[in-house]
C-alpha cells in the first residue's frame, strides 16, 4: 500500500514543496529512505521507527521504502520526520490516504513520539500558502512563528499521537490564531544623548534618508559608535513584506527563539573585526546566512573598519551594489537578501589623533598605510564620509537639546522615504541610493548652476563614473530633505563634501 505526505525543502530563504512517498510490501523487514538525502534525513528512519513504536502504534514488520521527491533537490535537516511518519502510517493503513492531500507536515520526532521545533518554518509556510494551500501541521513551539503568514491555517501539535488524532478527526480543532505584525520603532536610545557633533548628525540623517552607506572617521571617544547605534531608531518601520523577508532569514538561521517569533523592527548588527569572510558572507554547514543577510533592511556597523581582514571587507562589494549575496559551495548554491545600510567607523591613524600634531606622532607614511588597508573600489561604494571631531568642552557641559533629536530626524527621514516611494512607484527600486546608472539622468536633474559646479568637481576630485553617480544620488536625497524638485548648487556642495575621503 502506498502513502503520501507533503513537506518542504529549504533553499536560502525560499522553499520548494516536496512529496514524501511510502510503500509497505511483503519481503525482508527493512526501512530505507531515498531521495538525495543529508545525514540528518537518513537518520530520520531510526527516529521515525522508534517514535511510532513508542507512541503505542504497532506495524507488522515488512519491507518499508520511503522516497522524498524530487530526487534532484538535496534534502537537509530534521523537519522531514513528521511527513515521513505520516506517509508510513498511511501506507500501513492506520491513516486514510485521502485525508492529507492539501496539508504540509513539519517537525522533528523524538524517540518518545514528541514533536520538536525546527528552523526554517517561516519560508516553508510562505511557499505552501503561495500555492493556494493553507493547512500546516507543525510543532507547537513553531506555531507563533508560522502564524504571521496571512491566510495560513496552523495546526500545532506536541506529539505524534496528537497529529494522528487530529487527522482522524478531520482537523476539527480550531486553527492557531494568526498573529498581526507590529511596526515597532522603539529602540530606547536618542540622538539627543550625543552632545554637539551637529555635522555628524546631519550626515547621518542624510544617509538614513535613503539608506546610503557611510563612513565616520574620528578620534577615540568622539561618539562614532553611539551615533551608529541610534541609526535604526530614526529609520521608518519596515513593511510587512520586509518583516517577512527578515524573519525568514532569522528562521533559516535558527535565531527565532527565546520568545522571539517574528522580527518586527530593523536590526543592528555589529560584528567584531576578527570575523571571517565566511561568517560575514554566509556558508558553513547548511549554507547559513551571514552577517550581511542578518543585517538586511537594517544597519551593518563595522567599527575599526580598516582592521577587518581585506578578504572580509571585499566580501561587501557585491551585496553593497546588488542587495543580494550568492553563496556557492561544494554542497550547494543559495542566494540570500543582503539589502543593508553599511555604517563604518575608523580612527584617522594608528594612534587615533591625526591631524592633531600635539597628540599624534604618526608619520605621513604611517597615516597613508593606515588608510591604505581599504581599497579604492570599496571606498567608491561608500556614499557619505564624514569627519567626526573631538567633542568640545562647551558642548559636553551644555544642558539644552539641539535640533537633531530622534523625533525630528525620524520625521524628516520618513518624509523623504515617502517622497521616494511616490517617485519610484513604477520602478523595481524605491530609494535614491538604488537608482541604476541608466536612470540617474532621469531622476537626478540639476539646474544650470549645479551643472557647472558638478563639471568642475568631477575634474578636480578625479571622480570615477561610480563616484559621480553616487554623488548625484546623495545630492538627490539632500534636495528631497529640502523639498526641492531639482538638485541645486548647495546640494551638490554638501554631497561633494561627503566624498572627501
GROMACS .gro file of N, CA, C and O in nm, residues 332-391:
model
  240
  332UNK      N    1   2.636   2.302  -0.248
  332UNK     CA    2   2.516   2.371  -0.295
  332UNK      C    3   2.540   2.518  -0.326
  332UNK      O    4   2.649   2.572  -0.307
  333UNK      N    5   2.434   2.582  -0.374
  333UNK     CA    6   2.437   2.723  -0.409
  333UNK      C    7   2.307   2.788  -0.362
  333UNK      O    8   2.199   2.739  -0.391
  334UNK      N    9   2.318   2.897  -0.286
  334UNK     CA   10   2.199   2.968  -0.239
  334UNK      C   11   2.221   3.117  -0.255
  334UNK      O   12   2.335   3.166  -0.257
  335UNK      N   13   2.111   3.190  -0.264
  335UNK     CA   14   2.116   3.336  -0.268
  335UNK      C   15   2.034   3.391  -0.153
  335UNK      O   16   1.920   3.351  -0.131
  336UNK      N   17   2.095   3.483  -0.077
  336UNK     CA   18   2.027   3.547   0.035
  336UNK      C   19   2.012   3.697   0.010
  336UNK      O   20   2.098   3.759  -0.053
  337UNK      N   21   1.904   3.758   0.060
  337UNK     CA   22   1.895   3.905   0.056
  337UNK      C   23   2.005   3.965   0.143
  337UNK      O   24   2.040   3.910   0.247
  338UNK      N   25   2.058   4.079   0.100
  338UNK     CA   26   2.161   4.147   0.179
  338UNK      C   27   2.150   4.298   0.154
  338UNK      O   28   2.247   4.365   0.123
  339UNK      N   29   2.028   4.349   0.169
  339UNK     CA   30   2.000   4.490   0.142
  339UNK      C   31   2.016   4.569   0.271
  339UNK      O   32   1.918   4.607   0.335
  340UNK      N   33   2.140   4.595   0.309
  340UNK     CA   34   2.170   4.660   0.436
  340UNK      C   35   2.225   4.801   0.414
  340UNK      O   36   2.264   4.838   0.303
  341UNK      N   37   2.227   4.877   0.522
  341UNK     CA   38   2.294   5.007   0.523
  341UNK      C   39   2.426   4.989   0.597
  341UNK      O   40   2.428   4.962   0.717
  342UNK      N   41   2.536   5.003   0.525
  342UNK     CA   42   2.667   4.990   0.587
  342UNK      C   43   2.703   5.119   0.660
  342UNK      O   44   2.699   5.228   0.601
  343UNK      N   45   2.737   5.107   0.787
  343UNK     CA   46   2.787   5.220   0.865
  343UNK      C   47   2.921   5.176   0.921
  343UNK      O   48   2.928   5.085   1.004
  344UNK      N   49   3.027   5.240   0.875
  344UNK     CA   50   3.162   5.202   0.917
  344UNK      C   51   3.224   5.316   0.998
  344UNK      O   52   3.188   5.433   0.981
  345UNK      N   53   3.316   5.281   1.086
  345UNK     CA   54   3.385   5.381   1.168
  345UNK      C   55   3.531   5.342   1.181
  345UNK      O   56   3.563   5.223   1.187
  346UNK      N   57   3.616   5.442   1.184
  346UNK     CA   58   3.760   5.414   1.200
  346UNK      C   59   3.829   5.537   1.255
  346UNK      O   60   3.775   5.649   1.251
  347UNK      N   61   3.948   5.515   1.310
  347UNK     CA   62   4.031   5.625   1.356
  347UNK      C   63   4.109   5.680   1.237
  347UNK      O   64   4.134   5.609   1.140
  348UNK      N   65   4.153   5.806   1.244
  348UNK     CA   66   4.225   5.864   1.130
  348UNK      C   67   4.368   5.814   1.117
  348UNK      O   68   4.430   5.832   1.012
  349UNK      N   69   4.421   5.752   1.222
  349UNK     CA   70   4.557   5.697   1.216
  349UNK      C   71   4.569   5.591   1.326
  349UNK      O   72   4.475   5.565   1.400
  350UNK      N   73   4.687   5.532   1.338
  350UNK     CA   74   4.706   5.423   1.433
  350UNK      C   75   4.687   5.470   1.577
  350UNK      O   76   4.626   5.400   1.659
  351UNK      N   77   4.736   5.589   1.610
  351UNK     CA   78   4.720   5.640   1.746
  351UNK      C   79   4.582   5.702   1.766
  351UNK      O   80   4.534   5.714   1.878
  352UNK      N   81   4.519   5.745   1.656
  352UNK     CA   82   4.383   5.792   1.661
  352UNK      C   83   4.365   5.942   1.665
  352UNK      O   84   4.251   5.989   1.669
  353UNK      N   85   4.473   6.021   1.662
  353UNK     CA   86   4.457   6.165   1.685
  353UNK      C   87   4.499   6.253   1.567
  353UNK      O   88   4.498   6.375   1.580
  354UNK      N   89   4.534   6.195   1.454
  354UNK     CA   90   4.567   6.277   1.337
  354UNK      C   91   4.444   6.358   1.297
  354UNK      O   92   4.331   6.304   1.301
  355UNK      N   93   4.457   6.485   1.260
  355UNK     CA   94   4.579   6.565   1.233
  355UNK      C   95   4.625   6.653   1.351
  355UNK      O   96   4.690   6.753   1.329
  356UNK      N   97   4.585   6.620   1.475
  356UNK     CA   98   4.627   6.697   1.591
  356UNK      C   99   4.773   6.663   1.623
  356UNK      O  100   4.802   6.563   1.689
  357UNK      N  101   4.865   6.747   1.574
  357UNK     CA  102   5.008   6.717   1.588
  357UNK      C  103   5.057   6.734   1.732
  357UNK      O  104   5.170   6.694   1.764
  358UNK      N  105   4.975   6.790   1.820
  358UNK     CA  106   5.012   6.795   1.962
  358UNK      C  107   4.997   6.659   2.028
  358UNK      O  108   5.062   6.632   2.130
  359UNK      N  109   4.916   6.572   1.969
  359UNK     CA  110   4.892   6.440   2.028
  359UNK      C  111   4.932   6.327   1.934
  359UNK      O  112   4.956   6.215   1.980
  360UNK      N  113   4.933   6.351   1.804
  360UNK     CA  114   4.962   6.245   1.706
  360UNK      C  115   5.111   6.243   1.672
  360UNK      O  116   5.170   6.346   1.638
  361UNK      N  117   5.170   6.125   1.680
  361UNK     CA  118   5.312   6.109   1.647
  361UNK      C  119   5.331   6.026   1.521
  361UNK      O  120   5.443   5.987   1.490
  362UNK      N  121   5.223   5.997   1.448
  362UNK     CA  122   5.234   5.915   1.327
  362UNK      C  123   5.295   5.995   1.213
  362UNK      O  124   5.265   6.114   1.195
  363UNK      N  125   5.379   5.931   1.135
  363UNK     CA  126   5.438   5.995   1.018
  363UNK      C  127   5.337   5.994   0.904
  363UNK      O  128   5.243   5.914   0.904
  364UNK      N  129   5.352   6.082   0.804
  364UNK     CA  130   5.261   6.079   0.687
  364UNK      C  131   5.256   5.942   0.621
  364UNK      O  132   5.149   5.899   0.576
  365UNK      N  133   5.367   5.872   0.616
  365UNK     CA  134   5.369   5.739   0.555
  365UNK      C  135   5.284   5.641   0.636
  365UNK      O  136   5.213   5.555   0.579
  366UNK      N  137   5.290   5.652   0.768
  366UNK     CA  138   5.210   5.564   0.853
  366UNK      C  139   5.060   5.592   0.837
  366UNK      O  140   4.978   5.500   0.838
  367UNK      N  141   5.026   5.720   0.823
  367UNK     CA  142   4.885   5.757   0.804
  367UNK      C  143   4.834   5.701   0.672
  367UNK      O  144   4.724   5.645   0.664
  368UNK      N  145   4.917   5.715   0.566
  368UNK     CA  146   4.877   5.662   0.435
  368UNK      C  147   4.863   5.510   0.439
  368UNK      O  148   4.770   5.453   0.381
  369UNK      N  149   4.954   5.443   0.509
  369UNK     CA  150   4.947   5.297   0.520
  369UNK      C  151   4.822   5.253   0.598
  369UNK      O  152   4.761   5.151   0.567
  370UNK      N  153   4.787   5.335   0.699
  370UNK     CA  154   4.668   5.302   0.780
  370UNK      C  155   4.541   5.308   0.695
  370UNK      O  156   4.454   5.221   0.704
  371UNK      N  157   4.533   5.411   0.612
  371UNK     CA  158   4.418   5.423   0.522
  371UNK      C  159   4.428   5.326   0.405
  371UNK      O  160   4.327   5.286   0.347
  372UNK      N  161   4.551   5.289   0.370
  372UNK     CA  162   4.572   5.206   0.251
  372UNK      C  163   4.518   5.065   0.263
  372UNK      O  164   4.513   4.992   0.164
  373UNK      N  165   4.476   5.024   0.384
  373UNK     CA  166   4.417   4.891   0.400
  373UNK      C  167   4.281   4.881   0.332
  373UNK      O  168   4.232   4.771   0.308
  374UNK      N  169   4.219   4.997   0.304
  374UNK     CA  170   4.089   4.998   0.236
  374UNK      C  171   4.111   5.027   0.088
  374UNK      O  172   4.175   5.125   0.051
  375UNK      N  173   4.056   4.943   0.004
  375UNK     CA  174   4.075   4.958  -0.140
  375UNK      C  175   3.990   5.073  -0.195
  375UNK      O  176   3.883   5.104  -0.140
  376UNK      N  177   4.037   5.133  -0.303
  376UNK     CA  178   3.963   5.241  -0.366
  376UNK      C  179   3.827   5.194  -0.420
  376UNK      O  180   3.727   5.266  -0.406
  377UNK      N  181   3.818   5.074  -0.481
  377UNK     CA  182   3.684   5.029  -0.526
  377UNK      C  183   3.583   5.019  -0.412
  377UNK      O  184   3.465   5.046  -0.432
  378UNK      N  185   3.630   4.981  -0.292
  378UNK     CA  186   3.538   4.973  -0.178
  378UNK      C  187   3.496   5.112  -0.132
  378UNK      O  188   3.378   5.139  -0.109
  379UNK      N  189   3.594   5.203  -0.119
  379UNK     CA  190   3.562   5.340  -0.077
  379UNK      C  191   3.471   5.408  -0.177
  379UNK      O  192   3.390   5.494  -0.141
  380UNK      N  193   3.484   5.371  -0.304
  380UNK     CA  194   3.399   5.429  -0.409
  380UNK      C  195   3.252   5.393  -0.387
  380UNK      O  196   3.162   5.464  -0.435
  381UNK      N  197   3.227   5.283  -0.316
  381UNK     CA  198   3.089   5.238  -0.291
  381UNK      C  199   3.028   5.301  -0.166
  381UNK      O  200   2.914   5.273  -0.132
  382UNK      N  201   3.105   5.382  -0.096
  382UNK     CA  202   3.055   5.450   0.024
  382UNK      C  203   3.009   5.589  -0.017
  382UNK      O  204   3.085   5.669  -0.071
  383UNK      N  205   2.882   5.620   0.011
  383UNK     CA  206   2.821   5.744  -0.037
  383UNK      C  207   2.855   5.864   0.049
  383UNK      O  208   2.872   5.975  -0.001
  384UNK      N  209   2.859   5.842   0.181
  384UNK     CA  210   2.874   5.954   0.275
  384UNK      C  211   2.993   5.927   0.366
  384UNK      O  212   2.994   5.828   0.439
  385UNK      N  213   3.093   6.016   0.360
  385UNK     CA  214   3.208   6.007   0.451
  385UNK      C  215   3.214   6.136   0.531
  385UNK      O  216   3.207   6.245   0.474
  386UNK      N  217   3.223   6.124   0.663
  386UNK     CA  218   3.217   6.243   0.747
  386UNK      C  219   3.327   6.238   0.853
  386UNK      O  220   3.356   6.133   0.910
  387UNK      N  221   3.390   6.355   0.875
  387UNK     CA  222   3.490   6.369   0.981
  387UNK      C  223   3.417   6.393   1.113
  387UNK      O  224   3.326   6.476   1.121
  388UNK      N  225   3.459   6.321   1.217
  388UNK     CA  226   3.398   6.335   1.349
  388UNK      C  227   3.502   6.394   1.443
  388UNK      O  228   3.593   6.323   1.489
  389UNK      N  229   3.495   6.523   1.472
  389UNK     CA  230   3.598   6.585   1.556
  389UNK      C  231   3.581   6.552   1.704
  389UNK      O  232   3.478   6.500   1.747
  390UNK      N  233   3.681   6.583   1.781
  390UNK     CA  234   3.675   6.568   1.926
  390UNK      C  235   3.568   6.663   1.980
  390UNK      O  236   3.555   6.777   1.936
  391UNK      N  237   3.487   6.616   2.077
  391UNK     CA  238   3.379   6.698   2.132
  391UNK      C  239   3.439   6.811   2.218
  391UNK      O  240   3.526   6.788   2.302
   0.00000   0.00000   0.00000
